[in-house]
């Protein structure tokens, strides 16, 4: 199955953008009457039939709609400080999209090495990963957000902050897979190479966050972030599946 | 803490190789009397004092030994078909080393795109990740091994095979995090882009393997492999930690 993406896709007909038209007609050599799949990135998977194989304006007829296609059984937002090395963060965007995530918030922190984040470039990585892994939901990539602004954003669910130092709160750190309540929306903060500052950790705790550990290993920022994504999927995982 | 690695490191003295000597003296500007840490990659962490800061033959005195430093509470071997794109597999080697793994077996399969594997290059990625994540155990990277040869290798523990198709065995697929028995050695087979062949799956099942699923998401080979590593760490994870 080959998946195409356009946020504006809707029945009964749709014309692919120039890039996707070229990919469809020139690269994949699909032609009139051939079937392709299209998504709007909001859960709708459209089965389409090519009615005009113009290599710049390929037009399709939408024959079938599946809504809520592959909807995650949980809701996860990751707020992660972009790494100094852009590739490492883009790698996280790709992998998190594959494993399953709703939103990524690039976080501006006291110890951040990177103060600028190119949302457009990161968005292309997410779109490519969404298409490659055949998803009909496109994770939302927010603009770079200052730490305190993101903490103060109302969030209806569990909020966690992962840091490397000793716990600040008397109850200590929770092990993420055991802290997640299945079905509850979760937001997880992952710090920069230099970790969160004590003041940032205390600010989060003062606003209802729980400190977590991902285990005893020392992980890079992007590795910690993906590990957390997998742990949340496990905490919401099937009991037994075929 | 700065970690150096030499499989031959042992008390009472050690001379770093030329590359590490240069890194130590020229890059980090460490000198006589300074402290550095050294590991043999077999669990020994040595605290050392520089006695000769020769930039080509830096010599240290081993003042303290911690054995079994950071030993994993589980044993995990991943047998993974190398990806067409070498970087993706090397990315897995780096991340698996960070999260925690004992051995990686590059697997030669019927549908493998890659028939040659450069163990030396992969080993460098593992060494760098081990030093960066301050580990005293260096994961073992085996030579490219044919699928059937690896299946027939005696393994004292649970063995799993992950594939994308429907289950071959009547009991169906187990969800990895629930299939792992904490404390038992585990080996997991992850297939190539084209998946394992039905014959390969049946051969593994005939030799005591259990089919597993990592969830409903469609994952790239290297993403599936790292997801499995995290899932095994969760299955062996702390009940509660500070």
PDB file of N, CA, C and O in Angstrom, chain A residues 215-217, chain B residues 39 41-45 66-76 97-103 133-138 183 185 236 238:
ATOM      1  N   UNK A 215      14.695   4.385  34.268  1.00  0.00           N
ATOM      2  CA  UNK A 215      15.589   3.277  34.586  1.00  0.00           C
ATOM      3  C   UNK A 215      16.960   3.804  34.945  1.00  0.00           C
ATOM      4  O   UNK A 215      17.159   5.014  35.059  1.00  0.00           O
ATOM      5  N   UNK A 216      17.910   2.894  35.111  1.00  0.00           N
ATOM      6  CA  UNK A 216      19.224   3.293  35.629  1.00  0.00           C
ATOM      7  C   UNK A 216      20.208   3.714  34.546  1.00  0.00           C
ATOM      8  O   UNK A 216      21.322   4.140  34.844  1.00  0.00           O
ATOM      9  N   UNK A 217      19.837   3.572  33.291  1.00  0.00           N
ATOM     10  CA  UNK A 217      20.796   3.848  32.230  1.00  0.00           C
ATOM     11  C   UNK A 217      20.912   5.347  31.967  1.00  0.00           C
ATOM     12  O   UNK A 217      19.962   6.094  32.152  1.00  0.00           O
TER      13      UNK A 217
ATOM     14  N   UNK B  39      37.688   1.517  31.410  1.00  0.00           N
ATOM     15  CA  UNK B  39      37.000   0.229  31.545  1.00  0.00           C
ATOM     16  C   UNK B  39      37.563  -0.783  30.564  1.00  0.00           C
ATOM     17  O   UNK B  39      38.105  -0.405  29.516  1.00  0.00           O
ATOM     18  N   UNK B  41      35.510  -3.068  29.428  1.00  0.00           N
ATOM     19  CA  UNK B  41      34.321  -3.503  28.694  1.00  0.00           C
ATOM     20  C   UNK B  41      33.759  -4.820  29.205  1.00  0.00           C
ATOM     21  O   UNK B  41      32.797  -5.345  28.640  1.00  0.00           O
ATOM     22  N   UNK B  42      34.337  -5.331  30.299  1.00  0.00           N
ATOM     23  CA  UNK B  42      33.833  -6.574  30.893  1.00  0.00           C
ATOM     24  C   UNK B  42      33.372  -6.335  32.328  1.00  0.00           C
ATOM     25  O   UNK B  42      33.392  -7.233  33.156  1.00  0.00           O
ATOM     26  N   UNK B  43      32.979  -5.109  32.602  1.00  0.00           N
ATOM     27  CA  UNK B  43      32.387  -4.800  33.907  1.00  0.00           C
ATOM     28  C   UNK B  43      33.315  -4.127  34.898  1.00  0.00           C
ATOM     29  O   UNK B  43      32.879  -3.683  35.954  1.00  0.00           O
ATOM     30  N   UNK B  44      34.605  -4.038  34.562  1.00  0.00           N
ATOM     31  CA  UNK B  44      35.544  -3.382  35.478  1.00  0.00           C
ATOM     32  C   UNK B  44      35.658  -1.895  35.178  1.00  0.00           C
ATOM     33  O   UNK B  44      35.990  -1.510  34.057  1.00  0.00           O
ATOM     34  N   UNK B  45      35.398  -1.084  36.195  1.00  0.00           N
ATOM     35  CA  UNK B  45      35.569   0.362  36.070  1.00  0.00           C
ATOM     36  C   UNK B  45      36.767   0.759  36.924  1.00  0.00           C
ATOM     37  O   UNK B  45      36.788   0.529  38.139  1.00  0.00           O
ATOM     38  N   UNK B  66      36.122  -0.957  40.416  1.00  0.00           N
ATOM     39  CA  UNK B  66      34.750  -1.396  40.709  1.00  0.00           C
ATOM     40  C   UNK B  66      34.423  -2.470  39.692  1.00  0.00           C
ATOM     41  O   UNK B  66      34.427  -2.196  38.491  1.00  0.00           O
ATOM     42  N   UNK B  67      34.165  -3.699  40.137  1.00  0.00           N
ATOM     43  CA  UNK B  67      33.811  -4.745  39.172  1.00  0.00           C
ATOM     44  C   UNK B  67      32.293  -4.872  39.112  1.00  0.00           C
ATOM     45  O   UNK B  67      31.585  -4.480  40.037  1.00  0.00           O
ATOM     46  N   UNK B  68      31.805  -5.388  37.993  1.00  0.00           N
ATOM     47  CA  UNK B  68      30.355  -5.524  37.804  1.00  0.00           C
ATOM     48  C   UNK B  68      29.656  -4.185  37.775  1.00  0.00           C
ATOM     49  O   UNK B  68      28.475  -4.077  38.119  1.00  0.00           O
ATOM     50  N   UNK B  69      30.377  -3.147  37.326  1.00  0.00           N
ATOM     51  CA  UNK B  69      29.807  -1.788  37.327  1.00  0.00           C
ATOM     52  C   UNK B  69      28.626  -1.683  36.352  1.00  0.00           C
ATOM     53  O   UNK B  69      28.775  -1.944  35.155  1.00  0.00           O
ATOM     54  N   UNK B  70      27.461  -1.316  36.859  1.00  0.00           N
ATOM     55  CA  UNK B  70      26.273  -1.123  36.001  1.00  0.00           C
ATOM     56  C   UNK B  70      25.784  -2.372  35.319  1.00  0.00           C
ATOM     57  O   UNK B  70      25.210  -2.312  34.220  1.00  0.00           O
ATOM     58  N   UNK B  71      26.003  -3.527  35.963  1.00  0.00           N
ATOM     59  CA  UNK B  71      25.569  -4.789  35.336  1.00  0.00           C
ATOM     60  C   UNK B  71      24.059  -4.780  35.142  1.00  0.00           C
ATOM     61  O   UNK B  71      23.304  -4.402  36.032  1.00  0.00           O
ATOM     62  N   UNK B  72      23.596  -5.196  33.960  1.00  0.00           N
ATOM     63  CA  UNK B  72      22.162  -5.250  33.682  1.00  0.00           C
ATOM     64  C   UNK B  72      21.516  -6.348  34.524  1.00  0.00           C
ATOM     65  O   UNK B  72      22.120  -7.400  34.734  1.00  0.00           O
ATOM     66  N   UNK B  73      20.274  -6.129  34.976  1.00  0.00           N
ATOM     67  CA  UNK B  73      19.566  -7.173  35.729  1.00  0.00           C
ATOM     68  C   UNK B  73      18.952  -8.220  34.807  1.00  0.00           C
ATOM     69  O   UNK B  73      18.139  -9.031  35.231  1.00  0.00           O
ATOM     70  N   UNK B  74      19.348  -8.193  33.537  1.00  0.00           N
ATOM     71  CA  UNK B  74      18.819  -9.182  32.586  1.00  0.00           C
ATOM     72  C   UNK B  74      19.870  -9.419  31.509  1.00  0.00           C
ATOM     73  O   UNK B  74      20.891  -8.730  31.461  1.00  0.00           O
ATOM     74  N   UNK B  75      19.601 -10.428  30.678  1.00  0.00           N
ATOM     75  CA  UNK B  75      20.508 -10.743  29.579  1.00  0.00           C
ATOM     76  C   UNK B  75      19.722 -10.736  28.272  1.00  0.00           C
ATOM     77  O   UNK B  75      18.719 -11.440  28.148  1.00  0.00           O
ATOM     78  N   UNK B  76      20.161  -9.926  27.326  1.00  0.00           N
ATOM     79  CA  UNK B  76      19.415  -9.766  26.073  1.00  0.00           C
ATOM     80  C   UNK B  76      20.333  -9.865  24.860  1.00  0.00           C
ATOM     81  O   UNK B  76      21.354  -9.179  24.777  1.00  0.00           O
ATOM     82  N   UNK B  97      22.894   0.049  22.765  1.00  0.00           N
ATOM     83  CA  UNK B  97      23.971   0.107  23.753  1.00  0.00           C
ATOM     84  C   UNK B  97      23.587   1.031  24.901  1.00  0.00           C
ATOM     85  O   UNK B  97      23.789   0.699  26.071  1.00  0.00           O
ATOM     86  N   UNK B  98      22.985   2.159  24.582  1.00  0.00           N
ATOM     87  CA  UNK B  98      22.555   3.099  25.624  1.00  0.00           C
ATOM     88  C   UNK B  98      21.500   2.481  26.541  1.00  0.00           C
ATOM     89  O   UNK B  98      21.606   2.555  27.769  1.00  0.00           O
ATOM     90  N   UNK B  99      20.487   1.865  25.936  1.00  0.00           N
ATOM     91  CA  UNK B  99      19.362   1.335  26.720  1.00  0.00           C
ATOM     92  C   UNK B  99      19.779   0.086  27.493  1.00  0.00           C
ATOM     93  O   UNK B  99      19.351  -0.121  28.626  1.00  0.00           O
ATOM     94  N   UNK B 100      20.648  -0.722  26.883  1.00  0.00           N
ATOM     95  CA  UNK B 100      21.156  -1.899  27.587  1.00  0.00           C
ATOM     96  C   UNK B 100      20.943  -3.188  26.822  1.00  0.00           C
ATOM     97  O   UNK B 100      19.803  -3.588  26.568  1.00  0.00           O
ATOM     98  N   UNK B 101      22.035  -3.831  26.431  1.00  0.00           N
ATOM     99  CA  UNK B 101      21.973  -5.066  25.651  1.00  0.00           C
ATOM    100  C   UNK B 101      23.290  -5.811  25.837  1.00  0.00           C
ATOM    101  O   UNK B 101      24.311  -5.188  26.114  1.00  0.00           O
ATOM    102  N   UNK B 102      23.256  -7.144  25.698  1.00  0.00           N
ATOM    103  CA  UNK B 102      24.473  -7.943  25.875  1.00  0.00           C
ATOM    104  C   UNK B 102      25.142  -8.292  24.559  1.00  0.00           C
ATOM    105  O   UNK B 102      26.362  -8.276  24.460  1.00  0.00           O
ATOM    106  N   UNK B 103      24.334  -8.645  23.569  1.00  0.00           N
ATOM    107  CA  UNK B 103      24.914  -9.071  22.300  1.00  0.00           C
ATOM    108  C   UNK B 103      23.988  -8.744  21.144  1.00  0.00           C
ATOM    109  O   UNK B 103      22.759  -8.758  21.294  1.00  0.00           O
ATOM    110  N   UNK B 133      27.802   6.721  27.274  1.00  0.00           N
ATOM    111  CA  UNK B 133      26.776   6.438  28.285  1.00  0.00           C
ATOM    112  C   UNK B 133      27.383   5.820  29.546  1.00  0.00           C
ATOM    113  O   UNK B 133      26.665   5.285  30.386  1.00  0.00           O
ATOM    114  N   UNK B 134      28.717   5.915  29.642  1.00  0.00           N
ATOM    115  CA  UNK B 134      29.435   5.527  30.866  1.00  0.00           C
ATOM    116  C   UNK B 134      29.123   4.102  31.313  1.00  0.00           C
ATOM    117  O   UNK B 134      28.736   3.861  32.457  1.00  0.00           O
ATOM    118  N   UNK B 135      29.285   3.170  30.396  1.00  0.00           N
ATOM    119  CA  UNK B 135      29.057   1.761  30.725  1.00  0.00           C
ATOM    120  C   UNK B 135      30.376   1.007  30.810  1.00  0.00           C
ATOM    121  O   UNK B 135      31.320   1.317  30.074  1.00  0.00           O
ATOM    122  N   UNK B 136      30.431   0.028  31.708  1.00  0.00           N
ATOM    123  CA  UNK B 136      31.651  -0.783  31.859  1.00  0.00           C
ATOM    124  C   UNK B 136      31.509  -2.141  31.166  1.00  0.00           C
ATOM    125  O   UNK B 136      32.445  -2.929  31.160  1.00  0.00           O
ATOM    126  N   UNK B 137      30.319  -2.383  30.599  1.00  0.00           N
ATOM    127  CA  UNK B 137      30.121  -3.603  29.804  1.00  0.00           C
ATOM    128  C   UNK B 137      29.954  -3.206  28.344  1.00  0.00           C
ATOM    129  O   UNK B 137      29.102  -2.366  28.031  1.00  0.00           O
ATOM    130  N   UNK B 138      30.750  -3.795  27.487  1.00  0.00           N
ATOM    131  CA  UNK B 138      30.644  -3.486  26.066  1.00  0.00           C
ATOM    132  C   UNK B 138      29.818  -4.577  25.390  1.00  0.00           C
ATOM    133  O   UNK B 138      30.183  -5.759  25.437  1.00  0.00           O
ATOM    134  N   UNK B 183      14.334 -11.775  34.499  1.00  0.00           N
ATOM    135  CA  UNK B 183      15.512 -12.514  34.957  1.00  0.00           C
ATOM    136  C   UNK B 183      15.956 -13.632  34.038  1.00  0.00           C
ATOM    137  O   UNK B 183      17.067 -14.140  34.173  1.00  0.00           O
ATOM    138  N   UNK B 185      17.280 -15.100  30.491  1.00  0.00           N
ATOM    139  CA  UNK B 185      17.928 -14.600  29.275  1.00  0.00           C
ATOM    140  C   UNK B 185      16.965 -14.639  28.089  1.00  0.00           C
ATOM    141  O   UNK B 185      16.157 -15.562  27.981  1.00  0.00           O
ATOM    142  N   UNK B 236      11.863  -6.177  32.825  1.00  0.00           N
ATOM    143  CA  UNK B 236      12.806  -6.437  33.918  1.00  0.00           C
ATOM    144  C   UNK B 236      12.995  -5.215  34.814  1.00  0.00           C
ATOM    145  O   UNK B 236      13.913  -5.171  35.630  1.00  0.00           O
ATOM    146  N   UNK B 238      12.566  -1.889  37.421  1.00  0.00           N
ATOM    147  CA  UNK B 238      12.383  -1.765  38.865  1.00  0.00           C
ATOM    148  C   UNK B 238      10.904  -1.642  39.185  1.00  0.00           C
ATOM    149  O   UNK B 238      10.130  -1.140  38.371  1.00  0.00           O
TER     150      UNK B 238
END
